[in-house]
Amino acid sequence: MPERREDAVIHTDRPTALVVDDALPTVREIIALDAVANGVPEVVSGGNDALDAHVRWVHVSDSAGVARLLDGGELLLSTGSGWPTEPAELEAFIAGLVEAGLSGLVLELGVHYRYVPAIVEAAARAQGLALIALHREVKFVALTEAVHSRIISEQTAALRARDEVRARFTALSLRGSPADFIVQQLAQTLGTAVVLENLAHEMVAADAPSPAEEELFTNWEARSRLAHRHDEERRRRGLPVPADELLIVPVEARGIRWGHLIALPGPAHPAGRTSVLEQGAIALALGRLADGDADEWVRIGRQRLVDALLAGRFAGLPGAAARLEAAGLPIDGARLFGVVASGTQVTTGAADAAARALGGRAVAGAAPERVLPAPECIVLLSLPGGVELDDATARGFARSLTGGDAASAARLVLSIGTPAAGLDELLGSVQEAIDLARGPVARATRGPVLRRADDRPLMRLVTSLRDDHRLQRHGERMLAPLIEYDLARGGDLLDVLGAMLAHPGNRTAAAAASHLSRSVFYQRLGLIGDLLGVNLDDGETLTALHLALLVRRSAPVVE
């Protein structure tokens, strides 16, 4: 049997512009090829991780110095005729191959070695290298031809798939497609759920090909924060994303990051899942740049709020307005208000009846539990242009909501957003009303309590600007230690901080509002100060914390 030899200076040429690993065969797949199976392969070492390593090219060499000729990702075919003979040198030889990034080693027995040397097997196992022994002679040229044909054909398919994906999402960005539609296209392309989140880890838009995947969005903030920590650690260590974990790609341009696209675990894609998600991120970033001062993501979040309230889905604001008007709620030329009725049960029919008494109309829906606790009711109120919702009119509207029941009226709290013209502004008014309803109630007298966004200028500012990435970054920077602490331990530090800010200068009232003893309350404050590294008696610090907490608590809710 002739001996295979190779000049040590020969270097196997292979493509330098390689496609993503998803398009490359694994060691496991290669040893299943007929050209390899003819050699009766035996896996001597290599667990699942080693056998699942991707092979970028095949290199044939018997040289002891082959490691310096490798670029990484190769499958090395050898008879071992030129390998070192000393055990220590053989062990160093295997270590050098692993250091060079070798994907797998195939040793043909019978030419130089009758069996795999024990030191080679032990070194391969220790290094986690896939080592395959061929018990019959094979034509290395036929083997390399088969593997290279597989690699080139799959990379050609991957390049074609990447071109198709790039063309599709470039067309979406050129057409000005909204962010939720881009997310929907990403979910369909990847065959799995995709989420667009802002910097505060809140869902801006999400889509799942299967209704069952909607359950994967449960406790999204905690899951997203954990995934980001894992992703940062993997990037620091240069490790790939496991198939069973979230894939994260930032949405950014010109040095500004607005959020992230996240794909849940799903099937492989010919173009590579990361590549597909990156094309979607580019389309979204171009949309943000094209919007200028207008925030498309704000519109989507508010749109999905309407969807949640009214159990409907709309392709855009014009469609949503048409549906609302078809339901009997005038939009054009009307004076619109977002209202939240809290403290007592309010039926949707009662809301419309109360609005009709003022010459207007209303559409109401029970607030989902993730928005506000029951029995809150969210009302979209439309009044004729000349009708003012002053205090007297608002109290009359509130009493009508309860059907004239004095006990119910005494418990009712009406949170009223600013007057709006048009559906887009109405959604902002609804968000302001929700923000008001989430705050504590100071009840000085019996009867309906009125709270207006006009009376809370800081809250109004936060509601109108909370989707600005700079404000979100401020909130995250100020509150991240408390958020992480509460999520990890089921703590109440954010609530304690809110109580303190709601009762400035009166720690006794703040402790009572937190339902804690004064001693426990002061312990919580000490922990908050330590975690944040701030002085809670400093006025500027309290203002910054108040702003950050308002940003967090004014989060728009999306499906």
XYZ file of C-alpha atoms in Angstrom:
559
model
C 0.000 0.000 0.000
C 1.604 3.263 -1.079
C 2.235 5.879 1.591
C 0.483 9.224 1.317
C 2.856 12.157 1.668
C 2.533 15.909 1.484
C 4.953 18.792 1.335
C 4.721 20.662 4.633
C 4.559 24.025 2.897
C 1.447 23.156 0.906
C -1.620 24.944 2.278
C -5.124 23.879 1.315
C -6.990 26.775 -0.278
C -10.576 27.225 0.764
C -13.145 30.032 0.665
C -12.272 33.002 2.852
C -15.708 34.666 2.781
C -17.604 31.894 4.492
C -21.255 31.870 5.340
C -22.669 31.422 8.827
C -22.107 28.113 10.611
C -25.749 27.098 10.109
C -24.898 26.470 6.447
C -21.937 24.193 7.219
C -22.058 20.430 7.816
C -21.084 19.026 11.194
C -18.541 16.313 11.901
C -21.458 14.001 12.667
C -23.032 14.662 9.271
C -19.745 14.175 7.414
C -18.972 10.759 8.895
C -22.443 9.669 7.758
C -21.550 10.362 4.081
C -21.118 7.317 1.871
C -17.542 8.324 1.030
C -16.678 8.132 4.729
C -18.918 5.183 5.568
C -16.931 3.055 3.110
C -13.959 3.375 5.467
C -15.944 1.870 8.386
C -15.555 4.907 10.671
C -15.363 4.524 14.422
C -15.829 7.473 16.781
C -12.922 7.063 19.182
C -13.510 10.291 21.124
C -15.925 13.162 21.011
C -19.213 13.864 22.758
C -22.198 15.639 21.271
C -20.463 19.029 21.350
C -17.417 17.710 19.483
C -19.432 15.819 16.865
C -21.696 18.846 16.329
C -18.739 21.098 15.477
C -19.145 22.703 12.048
C -16.630 21.836 9.327
C -15.567 24.666 7.044
C -13.130 22.681 4.872
C -11.207 19.410 4.661
C -7.407 19.329 4.877
C -5.242 16.289 4.058
C -1.859 16.088 5.724
C 0.511 13.673 7.476
C 2.856 16.471 8.517
C 3.748 16.951 12.165
C 3.640 20.715 11.583
C 0.182 20.809 10.011
C -1.256 22.940 12.853
C 0.427 26.056 11.474
C -1.303 25.515 8.118
C -4.807 25.556 9.606
C -7.198 28.510 9.868
C -9.737 26.815 12.115
C -12.844 24.785 11.361
C -11.095 22.158 9.244
C -11.541 18.396 9.272
C -8.062 16.834 9.056
C -7.558 13.557 7.163
C -4.322 11.716 7.941
C -2.588 8.356 8.047
C -0.285 9.577 10.817
C 2.875 8.625 8.932
C 4.612 11.915 9.651
C 3.393 12.348 13.216
C 5.829 12.488 16.139
C 6.807 9.219 17.742
C 7.413 10.276 21.326
C 4.297 10.230 23.578
C 4.913 13.740 24.903
C 5.318 15.073 21.367
C 2.168 13.276 20.202
C 0.233 14.818 23.083
C 1.593 18.275 22.181
C 0.716 17.612 18.533
C -2.967 16.985 19.382
C -3.034 20.039 21.657
C -1.631 22.156 18.806
C -4.405 20.969 16.464
C -7.057 21.924 19.005
C -5.434 25.310 19.560
C -5.511 25.898 15.788
C -9.300 25.381 15.866
C -9.502 21.947 14.245
C -13.083 20.670 14.061
C -12.221 16.984 13.858
C -9.445 14.480 13.149
C -9.891 11.424 10.894
C -7.096 8.829 11.169
C -6.908 6.034 8.582
C -5.577 2.845 10.149
C -3.508 0.248 8.366
C -0.993 2.503 6.587
C 1.107 3.668 9.515
C -0.922 2.805 12.611
C -2.707 -0.522 13.094
C -4.691 0.988 15.965
C -5.158 4.434 17.456
C -2.283 5.196 19.850
C -3.490 5.358 23.442
C -1.790 8.726 23.980
C -3.573 10.159 20.927
C -6.950 8.884 22.125
C -6.355 10.193 25.652
C -5.210 13.601 24.392
C -8.217 13.915 22.062
C -10.604 13.040 24.874
C -8.913 15.496 27.223
C -9.059 18.267 24.592
C -12.666 17.522 23.574
C -11.627 16.812 19.976
C -13.675 14.533 17.725
C -11.361 11.648 16.701
C -12.594 9.187 14.096
C -10.697 6.064 13.047
C -11.159 4.567 9.557
C -10.696 0.797 9.568
C -10.588 0.512 5.775
C -8.635 2.460 3.216
C -10.570 5.151 1.389
C -9.657 7.495 -1.405
C -8.990 10.763 0.365
C -9.595 12.593 -2.913
C -13.095 11.085 -3.138
C -13.774 11.930 0.488
C -12.623 15.538 0.162
C -14.577 15.935 -3.078
C -17.773 14.722 -1.395
C -17.349 16.980 1.625
C -16.330 20.032 -0.380
C -19.268 19.565 -2.737
C -21.559 19.454 0.275
C -20.002 22.578 1.793
C -20.031 24.577 -1.449
C -23.589 23.617 -2.370
C -24.909 24.465 1.086
C -22.986 27.734 1.175
C -24.340 28.609 -2.252
C -27.836 27.931 -0.955
C -27.068 29.993 2.136
C -25.814 32.913 0.052
C -28.955 32.728 -2.060
C -31.098 32.621 1.089
C -29.254 35.604 2.566
C -29.784 37.584 -0.635
C -33.493 36.791 -0.532
C -33.775 37.824 3.122
C -31.803 41.021 2.503
C -33.983 41.921 -0.488
C -37.183 41.252 1.456
C -36.337 43.415 4.446
C -34.745 46.140 2.338
C -38.030 46.367 0.442
C -39.942 46.586 3.738
C -37.770 49.475 4.930
C -38.071 51.283 1.581
C -41.860 50.955 1.720
C -41.885 52.387 5.229
C -43.443 49.251 6.729
C -44.325 49.695 10.419
C -42.278 47.980 13.062
C -44.989 45.502 14.047
C -45.263 44.302 10.448
C -41.481 43.865 10.237
C -41.590 41.832 13.452
C -44.395 39.727 11.981
C -42.314 39.064 8.848
C -39.336 38.078 10.987
C -41.466 35.617 12.951
C -42.773 34.045 9.744
C -39.279 33.851 8.232
C -37.714 32.238 11.296
C -40.690 30.064 12.159
C -40.610 31.165 15.791
C -41.750 33.983 18.055
C -39.932 37.308 17.700
C -40.048 40.252 20.118
C -39.074 43.888 19.622
C -38.305 45.416 23.004
C -37.171 48.858 24.089
C -34.271 49.624 26.414
C -36.465 49.104 29.475
C -37.094 45.451 28.424
C -40.721 46.197 27.541
C -42.360 44.636 24.511
C -42.968 47.147 21.752
C -44.199 44.520 19.311
C -44.263 40.741 19.233
C -45.475 38.039 16.917
C -45.702 34.281 17.263
C -46.493 31.967 14.330
C -48.249 29.595 16.727
C -50.812 30.778 19.326
C -49.213 28.353 21.790
C -46.006 30.400 21.641
C -47.798 33.401 23.182
C -47.255 31.721 26.552
C -43.522 32.205 26.055
C -44.042 35.951 26.597
C -45.056 35.420 30.226
C -42.838 37.293 32.707
C -41.043 38.819 29.754
C -39.028 41.442 31.628
C -37.405 38.951 33.998
C -36.728 36.507 31.170
C -35.274 39.225 28.941
C -32.952 40.553 31.638
C -31.644 37.049 32.324
C -31.126 36.427 28.597
C -29.199 39.691 28.229
C -26.884 38.728 31.097
C -26.203 35.349 29.504
C -25.667 36.989 26.115
C -23.127 39.444 27.527
C -21.250 36.591 29.191
C -21.192 34.563 25.960
C -19.943 37.537 23.974
C -17.214 38.153 26.533
C -16.088 34.532 26.235
C -16.580 34.361 22.449
C -19.144 31.549 22.663
C -22.042 30.940 20.242
C -25.704 31.144 21.248
C -27.065 27.703 22.199
C -30.026 26.533 20.126
C -32.307 26.476 23.181
C -31.702 30.080 24.288
C -32.913 33.491 23.133
C -31.090 35.104 20.216
C -30.561 38.851 20.764
C -29.664 41.489 18.161
C -29.540 45.256 18.916
C -31.546 47.787 16.920
C -29.208 50.732 16.510
C -27.823 53.244 14.038
C -25.512 56.275 14.182
C -24.418 55.378 17.672
C -27.976 55.332 19.070
C -29.499 52.127 20.370
C -33.289 52.070 20.650
C -33.905 48.498 21.697
C -33.366 44.852 20.744
C -34.844 42.188 18.524
C -35.119 38.834 20.256
C -35.921 35.527 18.581
C -37.096 32.640 20.711
C -35.621 29.177 20.061
C -36.656 27.788 16.703
C -35.558 25.861 13.627
C -32.377 26.625 11.708
C -32.626 28.906 8.678
C -30.527 28.529 5.495
C -29.335 32.123 5.795
C -28.568 31.768 9.504
C -30.947 32.896 12.251
C -28.611 35.679 13.347
C -28.336 36.998 9.797
C -32.124 37.090 9.407
C -32.577 38.915 12.700
C -29.851 41.406 11.766
C -31.629 42.235 8.501
C -34.807 42.916 10.470
C -32.856 45.126 12.888
C -31.461 47.124 9.962
C -34.964 47.668 8.576
C -36.219 48.816 11.990
C -33.245 51.151 12.479
C -33.820 52.716 9.055
C -37.452 53.235 10.043
C -36.432 55.029 13.235
C -34.058 57.277 11.314
C -36.744 58.038 8.732
C -39.295 58.880 11.434
C -37.148 61.747 12.716
C -38.904 63.235 15.731
C -41.938 60.960 15.291
C -41.644 57.770 17.305
C -43.187 54.893 15.371
C -42.641 52.574 18.310
C -44.855 54.796 20.490
C -47.648 54.474 17.953
C -47.309 50.699 17.902
C -47.339 50.428 21.674
C -50.462 52.572 21.910
C -52.079 50.685 19.068
C -51.561 47.440 20.863
C -53.006 49.042 23.972
C -56.208 49.697 22.074
C -56.115 46.118 20.803
C -55.888 44.834 24.366
C -58.717 47.083 25.625
C -61.163 46.378 22.839
C -60.038 42.828 21.922
C -59.402 43.930 18.334
C -56.444 44.073 15.965
C -55.818 46.921 13.537
C -53.326 47.305 10.700
C -52.824 51.026 11.402
C -54.392 54.134 12.916
C -56.822 54.738 10.020
C -58.124 51.184 10.344
C -58.421 51.521 14.124
C -60.350 54.794 13.792
C -62.693 53.202 11.276
C -63.371 50.277 13.612
C -64.013 52.577 16.573
C -66.321 54.807 14.584
C -68.134 51.711 13.317
C -68.640 50.778 16.979
C -70.284 54.144 17.557
C -67.391 56.257 18.850
C -66.972 59.525 16.875
C -63.320 60.413 16.295
C -63.066 63.208 13.729
C -64.022 66.610 15.173
C -64.775 65.173 18.633
C -63.272 66.077 21.988
C -61.714 62.842 23.220
C -60.650 61.671 26.667
C -59.016 58.575 28.060
C -60.664 57.695 31.372
C -60.081 54.988 33.979
C -62.855 54.230 36.462
C -61.479 52.559 39.608
C -62.788 51.376 42.934
C -66.106 49.898 41.856
C -67.590 47.781 39.112
C -68.569 49.695 35.964
C -70.286 48.031 33.038
C -69.490 48.936 29.459
C -73.143 49.739 28.820
C -73.189 52.156 31.759
C -70.215 54.032 30.297
C -71.972 54.609 26.979
C -75.202 55.591 28.721
C -73.340 58.129 30.887
C -71.636 59.550 27.795
C -74.949 59.829 25.916
C -76.304 61.931 28.768
C -73.577 64.463 27.862
C -74.359 64.263 24.171
C -71.395 61.994 23.448
C -70.521 58.321 23.147
C -68.147 55.940 24.916
C -66.527 52.589 24.312
C -65.342 50.827 27.461
C -63.629 47.606 28.375
C -62.463 45.891 31.531
C -58.788 46.555 32.093
C -56.663 43.400 31.657
C -55.082 42.334 34.957
C -51.627 43.001 33.553
C -52.677 46.656 33.054
C -54.620 47.380 36.243
C -56.139 45.182 38.947
C -59.878 44.495 38.769
C -62.424 46.063 38.765
C -60.879 48.949 36.810
C -62.618 49.946 33.600
C -60.944 51.808 30.738
C -63.203 54.206 28.864
C -62.636 55.916 25.523
C -64.856 58.975 25.840
C -65.941 61.080 22.851
C -67.768 64.378 23.465
C -69.011 67.006 21.009
C -66.434 69.706 20.271
C -68.177 72.350 22.377
C -68.612 70.237 25.536
C -66.125 70.729 28.388
C -65.395 67.961 30.888
C -65.157 70.292 33.882
C -65.400 69.060 37.471
C -69.193 69.325 37.659
C -69.649 67.496 34.360
C -67.062 64.849 35.327
C -68.785 64.164 38.675
C -72.124 63.835 36.919
C -70.521 61.403 34.479
C -69.019 59.457 37.395
C -72.362 59.154 39.218
C -74.005 57.991 35.993
C -71.388 55.241 35.675
C -72.631 53.731 38.951
C -76.304 53.995 38.041
C -76.951 56.460 40.847
C -75.885 53.999 43.570
C -74.558 56.201 46.387
C -72.301 53.533 47.924
C -70.670 52.753 44.583
C -70.302 56.430 43.761
C -68.552 56.980 47.109
C -65.925 54.408 46.160
C -65.421 55.562 42.580
C -62.174 57.178 41.458
C -62.113 58.756 38.016
C -58.695 59.272 36.414
C -58.947 61.576 33.399
C -56.326 62.103 30.710
C -55.806 65.361 28.850
C -58.253 66.346 26.084
C -57.310 64.871 22.720
C -58.098 65.389 19.042
C -57.661 62.312 16.899
C -57.024 58.704 17.745
C -53.259 59.062 18.235
C -53.705 61.720 20.923
C -56.558 59.735 22.461
C -54.254 56.799 23.030
C -51.867 59.144 24.828
C -54.748 60.362 26.979
C -55.633 56.753 27.837
C -52.054 56.109 28.908
C -52.105 59.214 31.125
C -55.321 57.996 32.761
C -53.779 54.587 33.405
C -50.706 56.216 34.935
C -52.972 58.224 37.252
C -54.965 55.119 38.212
C -51.779 53.318 39.244
C -50.970 55.951 41.865
C -52.220 56.127 45.462
C -55.572 57.783 46.176
C -55.875 60.654 48.643
C -59.586 60.596 49.555
C -60.504 63.722 51.505
C -64.287 63.546 51.032
C -66.909 60.958 50.187
C -68.159 60.730 46.667
C -66.408 60.356 43.334
C -62.751 61.351 43.411
C -61.467 63.136 40.309
C -57.830 62.979 39.269
C -56.631 64.800 36.168
C -53.468 64.508 34.186
C -53.495 68.313 33.905
C -52.856 68.432 37.671
C -49.784 66.156 37.410
C -47.330 68.004 35.132
C -44.344 65.721 35.861
C -46.394 62.616 35.185
C -47.676 64.133 31.934
C -44.110 64.883 30.898
C -43.063 61.306 31.602
C -46.064 59.872 29.760
C -45.325 61.943 26.662
C -41.565 61.280 26.677
C -41.200 57.881 28.339
C -40.438 56.092 25.036
C -37.445 58.370 24.467
C -34.365 56.171 24.790
C -32.599 58.759 26.940
C -35.377 58.763 29.518
C -35.474 54.971 29.531
C -31.724 54.838 30.005
C -32.064 57.214 32.971
C -34.715 54.998 34.533
C -32.651 51.871 34.016
C -29.492 53.471 35.377
C -31.226 54.718 38.514
C -33.400 51.712 39.360
C -31.619 48.661 37.908
C -30.235 47.432 41.292
C -33.698 47.604 42.880
C -35.375 45.935 39.901
C -32.853 43.098 39.897
C -33.200 42.691 43.677
C -37.016 42.549 43.559
C -37.083 40.152 40.608
C -34.572 37.804 42.211
C -36.087 37.782 45.723
C -39.710 38.771 45.227
C -38.926 41.982 47.106
C -40.876 45.176 47.564
C -38.113 47.799 47.353
C -39.701 49.617 44.400
C -43.000 49.862 46.317
C -41.209 51.155 49.403
C -39.393 53.742 47.304
C -42.710 54.778 45.728
C -44.324 55.191 49.139
C -41.440 57.348 50.346
C -41.648 59.556 47.256
C -45.439 59.813 47.560
C -45.101 61.103 51.149
C -42.079 63.416 51.105
C -41.017 64.466 54.570
C -43.456 62.111 56.303
C -41.805 58.726 56.768
C -44.547 57.614 59.189
C -47.224 58.044 56.509
C -44.935 56.378 53.960
C -44.464 53.362 56.237
C -48.234 53.117 56.753
C -48.806 53.293 52.993
C -46.311 50.429 52.601
C -48.101 48.374 55.283
C -44.807 48.055 57.149
C -43.733 48.914 60.659
C -41.515 51.979 60.933
C -38.496 49.894 61.891
C -38.907 47.546 58.909
C -39.599 50.520 56.631
C -36.371 52.230 57.722
C -34.480 48.970 57.158
C -35.853 48.866 53.614
C -34.779 52.467 53.043
C -31.289 51.657 54.289
C -31.095 48.729 51.874
C -32.322 50.935 49.011
C -29.685 53.528 49.776
C -26.952 50.880 49.933
C -28.010 49.194 46.677
C -28.231 52.480 44.801
C -25.245 54.080 46.511
C -27.144 57.350 47.042
C -28.238 59.624 49.883
C -32.030 59.429 50.158
C -32.100 62.773 51.970
C -30.679 64.643 48.971
C -33.364 66.589 47.094
C -31.838 66.224 43.629
C -31.405 62.485 44.134
C -35.053 62.144 45.184
C -36.168 64.071 42.107
C -34.127 61.819 39.834
C -35.520 58.711 41.536
C -39.066 60.057 41.307
C -38.620 60.634 37.583
C -37.155 57.152 37.086
C -39.989 55.518 39.033
C -42.619 57.407 37.041
C -40.962 56.187 33.844
C -41.164 52.603 35.011
C -44.716 52.814 36.308
C -46.007 54.574 33.214
C -45.015 51.627 31.006
C -47.489 51.156 28.146
C -48.920 47.662 28.081
C -48.846 45.678 24.849
C -50.077 42.241 23.925
